[in-house]
PDB file of C-alpha atoms in Angstrom:
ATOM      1  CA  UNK A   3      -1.677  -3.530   5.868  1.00 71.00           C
ATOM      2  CA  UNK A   4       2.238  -4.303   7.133  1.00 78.00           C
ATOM      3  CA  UNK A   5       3.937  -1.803   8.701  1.00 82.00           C
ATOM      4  CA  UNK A   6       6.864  -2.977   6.122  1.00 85.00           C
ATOM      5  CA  UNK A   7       4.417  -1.093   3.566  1.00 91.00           C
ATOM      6  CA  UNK A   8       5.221   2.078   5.376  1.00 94.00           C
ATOM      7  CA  UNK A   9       8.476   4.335   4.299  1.00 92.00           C
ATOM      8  CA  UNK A  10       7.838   6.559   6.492  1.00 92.00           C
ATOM      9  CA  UNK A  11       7.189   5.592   9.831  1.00 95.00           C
ATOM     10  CA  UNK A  12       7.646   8.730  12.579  1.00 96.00           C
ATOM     11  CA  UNK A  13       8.312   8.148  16.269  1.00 97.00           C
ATOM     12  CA  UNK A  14       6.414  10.150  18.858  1.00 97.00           C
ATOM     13  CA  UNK A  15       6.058   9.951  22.706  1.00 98.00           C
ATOM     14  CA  UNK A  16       3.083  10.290  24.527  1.00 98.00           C
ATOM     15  CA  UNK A  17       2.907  13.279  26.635  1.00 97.00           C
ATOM     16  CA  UNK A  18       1.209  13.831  29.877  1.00 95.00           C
ATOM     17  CA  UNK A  19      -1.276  16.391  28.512  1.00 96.00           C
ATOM     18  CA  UNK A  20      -2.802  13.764  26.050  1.00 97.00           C
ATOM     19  CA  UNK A  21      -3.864  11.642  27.975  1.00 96.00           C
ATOM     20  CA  UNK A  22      -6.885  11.231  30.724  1.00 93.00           C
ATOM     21  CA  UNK A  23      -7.050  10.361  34.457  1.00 92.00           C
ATOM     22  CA  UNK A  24      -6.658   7.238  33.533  1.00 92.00           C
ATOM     23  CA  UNK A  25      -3.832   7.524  31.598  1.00 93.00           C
ATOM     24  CA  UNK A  26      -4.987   6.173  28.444  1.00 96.00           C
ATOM     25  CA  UNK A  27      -4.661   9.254  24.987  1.00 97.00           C
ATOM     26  CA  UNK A  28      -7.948  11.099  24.589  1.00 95.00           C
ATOM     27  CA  UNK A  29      -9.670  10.173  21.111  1.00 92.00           C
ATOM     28  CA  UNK A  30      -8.595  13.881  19.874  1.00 93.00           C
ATOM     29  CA  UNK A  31      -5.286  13.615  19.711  1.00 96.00           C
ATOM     30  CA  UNK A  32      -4.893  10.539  17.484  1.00 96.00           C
ATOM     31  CA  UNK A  33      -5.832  13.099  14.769  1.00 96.00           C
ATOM     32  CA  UNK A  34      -2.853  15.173  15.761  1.00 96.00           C
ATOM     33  CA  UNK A  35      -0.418  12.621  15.373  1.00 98.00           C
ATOM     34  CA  UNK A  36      -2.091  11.756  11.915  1.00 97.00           C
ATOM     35  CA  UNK A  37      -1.173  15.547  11.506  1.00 95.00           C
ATOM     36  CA  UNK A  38       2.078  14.971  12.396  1.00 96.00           C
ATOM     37  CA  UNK A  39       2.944  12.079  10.274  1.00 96.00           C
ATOM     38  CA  UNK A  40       1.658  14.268   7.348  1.00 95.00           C
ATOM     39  CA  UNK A  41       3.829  16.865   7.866  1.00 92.00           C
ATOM     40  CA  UNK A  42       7.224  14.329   8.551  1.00 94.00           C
ATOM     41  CA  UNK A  43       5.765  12.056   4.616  1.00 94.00           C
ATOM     42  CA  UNK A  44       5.897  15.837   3.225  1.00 91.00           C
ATOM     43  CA  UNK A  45       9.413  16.515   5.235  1.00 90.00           C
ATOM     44  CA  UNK A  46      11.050  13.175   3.927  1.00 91.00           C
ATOM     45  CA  UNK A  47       9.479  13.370   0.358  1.00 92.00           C
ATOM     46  CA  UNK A  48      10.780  16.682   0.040  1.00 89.00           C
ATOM     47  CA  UNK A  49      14.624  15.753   1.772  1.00 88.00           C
ATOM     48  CA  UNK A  50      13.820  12.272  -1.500  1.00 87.00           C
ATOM     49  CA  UNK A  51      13.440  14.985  -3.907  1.00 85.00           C
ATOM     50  CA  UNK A  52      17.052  16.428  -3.105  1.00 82.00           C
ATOM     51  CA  UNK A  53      15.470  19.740  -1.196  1.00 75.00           C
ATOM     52  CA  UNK A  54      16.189  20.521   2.539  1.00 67.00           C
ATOM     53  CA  UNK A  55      13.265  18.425   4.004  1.00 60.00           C
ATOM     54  CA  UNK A  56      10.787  22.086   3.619  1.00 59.00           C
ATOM     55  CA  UNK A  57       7.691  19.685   2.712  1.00 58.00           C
ATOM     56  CA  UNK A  58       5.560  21.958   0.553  1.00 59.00           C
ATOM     57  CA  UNK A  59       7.246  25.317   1.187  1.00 59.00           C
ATOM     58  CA  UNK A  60       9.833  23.341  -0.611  1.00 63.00           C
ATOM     59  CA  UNK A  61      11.078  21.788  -3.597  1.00 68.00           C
ATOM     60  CA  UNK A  62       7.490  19.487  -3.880  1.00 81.00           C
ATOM     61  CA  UNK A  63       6.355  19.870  -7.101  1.00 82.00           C
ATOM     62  CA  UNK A  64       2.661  21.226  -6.340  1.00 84.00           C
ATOM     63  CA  UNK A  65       1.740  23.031  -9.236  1.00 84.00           C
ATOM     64  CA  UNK A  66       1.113  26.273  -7.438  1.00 84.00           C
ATOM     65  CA  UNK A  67      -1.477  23.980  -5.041  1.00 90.00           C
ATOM     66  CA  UNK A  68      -2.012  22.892  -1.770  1.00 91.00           C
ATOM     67  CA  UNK A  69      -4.006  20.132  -0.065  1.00 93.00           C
ATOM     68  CA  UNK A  70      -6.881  20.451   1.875  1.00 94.00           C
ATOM     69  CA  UNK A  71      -8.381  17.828   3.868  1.00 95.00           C
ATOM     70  CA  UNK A  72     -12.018  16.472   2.883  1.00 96.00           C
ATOM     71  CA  UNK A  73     -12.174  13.670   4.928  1.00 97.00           C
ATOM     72  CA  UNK A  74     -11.045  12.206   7.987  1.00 97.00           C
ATOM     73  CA  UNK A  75     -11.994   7.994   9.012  1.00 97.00           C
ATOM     74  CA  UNK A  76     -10.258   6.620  12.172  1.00 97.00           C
ATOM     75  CA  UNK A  77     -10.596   3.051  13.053  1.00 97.00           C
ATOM     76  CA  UNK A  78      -9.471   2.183  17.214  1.00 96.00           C
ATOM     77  CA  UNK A  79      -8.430  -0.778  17.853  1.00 97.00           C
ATOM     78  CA  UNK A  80      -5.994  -0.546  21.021  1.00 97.00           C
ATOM     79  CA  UNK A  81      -5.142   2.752  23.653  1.00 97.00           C
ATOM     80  CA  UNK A  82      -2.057   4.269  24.064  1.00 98.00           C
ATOM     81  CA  UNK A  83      -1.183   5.420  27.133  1.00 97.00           C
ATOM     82  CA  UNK A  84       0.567   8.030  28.674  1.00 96.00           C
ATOM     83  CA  UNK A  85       4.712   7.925  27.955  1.00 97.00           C
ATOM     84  CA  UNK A  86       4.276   4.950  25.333  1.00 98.00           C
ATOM     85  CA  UNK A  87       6.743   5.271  22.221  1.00 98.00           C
ATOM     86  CA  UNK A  88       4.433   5.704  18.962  1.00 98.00           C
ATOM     87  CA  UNK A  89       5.396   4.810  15.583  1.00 97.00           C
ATOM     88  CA  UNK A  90       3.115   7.017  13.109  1.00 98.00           C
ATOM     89  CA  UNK A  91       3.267   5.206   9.435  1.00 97.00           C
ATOM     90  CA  UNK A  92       2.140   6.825   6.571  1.00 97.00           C
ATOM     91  CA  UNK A  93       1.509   6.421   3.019  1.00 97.00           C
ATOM     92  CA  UNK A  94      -0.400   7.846   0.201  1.00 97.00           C
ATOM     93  CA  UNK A  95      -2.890   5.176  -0.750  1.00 97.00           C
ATOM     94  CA  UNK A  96      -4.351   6.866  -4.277  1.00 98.00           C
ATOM     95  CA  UNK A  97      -4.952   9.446  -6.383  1.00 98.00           C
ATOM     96  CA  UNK A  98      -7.734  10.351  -7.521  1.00 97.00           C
ATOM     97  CA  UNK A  99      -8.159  13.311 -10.233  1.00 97.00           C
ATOM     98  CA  UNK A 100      -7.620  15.949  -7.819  1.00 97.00           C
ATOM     99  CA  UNK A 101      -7.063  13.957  -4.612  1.00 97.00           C
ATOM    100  CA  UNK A 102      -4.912  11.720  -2.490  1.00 97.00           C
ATOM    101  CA  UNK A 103      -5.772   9.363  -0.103  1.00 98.00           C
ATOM    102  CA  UNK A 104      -3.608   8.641   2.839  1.00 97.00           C
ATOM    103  CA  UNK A 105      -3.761   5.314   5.321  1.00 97.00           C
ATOM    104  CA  UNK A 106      -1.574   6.042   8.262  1.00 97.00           C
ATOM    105  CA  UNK A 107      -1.750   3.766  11.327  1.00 97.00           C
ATOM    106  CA  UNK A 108      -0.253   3.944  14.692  1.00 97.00           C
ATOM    107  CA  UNK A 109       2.031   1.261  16.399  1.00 97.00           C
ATOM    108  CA  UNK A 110       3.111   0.918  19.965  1.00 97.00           C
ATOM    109  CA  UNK A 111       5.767  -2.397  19.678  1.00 93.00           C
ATOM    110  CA  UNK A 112       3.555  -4.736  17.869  1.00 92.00           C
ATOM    111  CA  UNK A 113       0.370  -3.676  18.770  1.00 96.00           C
ATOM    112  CA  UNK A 114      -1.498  -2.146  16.010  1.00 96.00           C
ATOM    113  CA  UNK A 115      -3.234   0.927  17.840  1.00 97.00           C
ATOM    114  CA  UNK A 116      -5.500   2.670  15.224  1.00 97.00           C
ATOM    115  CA  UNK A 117      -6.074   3.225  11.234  1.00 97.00           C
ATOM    116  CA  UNK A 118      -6.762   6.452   9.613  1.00 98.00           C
ATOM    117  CA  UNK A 119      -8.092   7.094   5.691  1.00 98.00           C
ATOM    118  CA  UNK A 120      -8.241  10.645   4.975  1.00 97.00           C
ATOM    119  CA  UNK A 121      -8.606  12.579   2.073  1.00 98.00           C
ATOM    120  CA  UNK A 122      -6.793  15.684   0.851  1.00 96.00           C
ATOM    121  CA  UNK A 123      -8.232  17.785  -2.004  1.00 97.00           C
ATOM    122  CA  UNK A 124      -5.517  19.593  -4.270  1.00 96.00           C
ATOM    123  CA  UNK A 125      -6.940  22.965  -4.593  1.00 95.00           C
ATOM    124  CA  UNK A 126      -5.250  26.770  -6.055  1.00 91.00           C
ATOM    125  CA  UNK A 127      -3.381  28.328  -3.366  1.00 87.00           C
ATOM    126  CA  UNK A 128      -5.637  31.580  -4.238  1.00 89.00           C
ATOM    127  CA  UNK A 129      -8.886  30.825  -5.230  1.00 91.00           C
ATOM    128  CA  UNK A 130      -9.198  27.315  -2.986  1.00 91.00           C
ATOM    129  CA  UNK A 131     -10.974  25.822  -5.729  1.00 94.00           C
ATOM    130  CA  UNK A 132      -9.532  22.024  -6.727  1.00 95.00           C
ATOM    131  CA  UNK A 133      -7.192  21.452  -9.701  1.00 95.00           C
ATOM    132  CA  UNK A 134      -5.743  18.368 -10.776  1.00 96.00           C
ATOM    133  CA  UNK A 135      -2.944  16.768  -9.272  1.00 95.00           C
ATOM    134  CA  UNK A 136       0.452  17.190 -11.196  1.00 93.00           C
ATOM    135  CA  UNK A 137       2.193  14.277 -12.823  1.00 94.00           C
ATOM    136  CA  UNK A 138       5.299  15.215 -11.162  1.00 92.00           C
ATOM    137  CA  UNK A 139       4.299  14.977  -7.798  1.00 93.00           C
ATOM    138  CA  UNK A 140       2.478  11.314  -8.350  1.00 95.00           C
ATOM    139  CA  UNK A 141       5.788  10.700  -9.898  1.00 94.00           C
ATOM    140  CA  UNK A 142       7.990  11.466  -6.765  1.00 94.00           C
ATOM    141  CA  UNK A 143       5.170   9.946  -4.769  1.00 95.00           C
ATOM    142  CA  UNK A 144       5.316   7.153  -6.590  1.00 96.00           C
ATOM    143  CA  UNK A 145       9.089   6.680  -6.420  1.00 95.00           C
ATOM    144  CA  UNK A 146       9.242   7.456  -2.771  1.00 95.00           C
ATOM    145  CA  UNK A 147       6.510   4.917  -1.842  1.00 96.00           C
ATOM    146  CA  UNK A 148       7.573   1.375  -0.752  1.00 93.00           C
ATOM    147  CA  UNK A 149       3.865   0.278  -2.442  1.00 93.00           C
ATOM    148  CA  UNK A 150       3.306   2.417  -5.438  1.00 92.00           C
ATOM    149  CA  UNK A 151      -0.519   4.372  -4.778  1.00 96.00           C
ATOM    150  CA  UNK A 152      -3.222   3.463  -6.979  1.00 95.00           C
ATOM    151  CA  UNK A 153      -3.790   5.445  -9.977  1.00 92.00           C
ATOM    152  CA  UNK A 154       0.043   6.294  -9.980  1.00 80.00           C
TER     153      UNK A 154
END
């Protein structure tokens, strides 16, 4: 994937407490900065929508959902190392029926540091239980994307 596929792409620092002795992130925290990049798509979808940038406490139009995450692949393929300047890119892949996949990937420069696939299930706030995705939100998604997601 280019990173020019990516509209969002988020810039984080390593800090000190992420990485080893050796300098070099522990595995764990690659999943936080997944996190993180979730929240800032959400946070800039919501600010494309004409809200204040609330990401689902907002203006997204949810249906009354949430997501929930179902599944979580991560693909290493460089380290990043203590104070390195991170760019987290995300994008919503697909939809399926009641789900989104994401593909987010981390850059340092040029390298290409590590992929992540995930999947979030849309699911009632109250009862947790799944519910299809609105056609609103794949719209906005849709028209936020750089690459419109599959299934759009």
């Amino acid at each position: 994937m280019a990173r020019d596929d990516f509209r969002l792409l988020h810039r984080e620092r390593v800090r000190w407490g992420e990485a080893d002795m050796q300098g070099v992130v522990f595995n764990a925290h690659y999943l936080t900065y997944i996190d993180v990049g979730v929240t800032e798509y959400f946070r800039a979808l919501s600010e494309a929508a004409g809200g204040g940038g609330e990401g689902l406490d907002g203006n997204l139009p949810v249906g009354g959902g949430d997501f929930f995450l179902a599944r979580t692949e991560l693909d290493y393929h460089a380290p990043a190392e203590f104070d390195d300047m991170l760019e987290i890119g995300m994008r919503i892949k697909r939809f399926g029926r009641t789900s989104v996949e994401w593909v987010g990937e981390i850059h340092r420069g040029g390298d290409h540091l590590m992929t992540a696939r995930m999947v979030y299930v849309h699911a009632d706030v109250e009862t947790k239980s799944s519910k299809p995705l609105p056609d609103a939100f794949k719209q906005l998604v849709a028209a936020f994307e750089r690459v419109p997601p599959e299934g759009a």
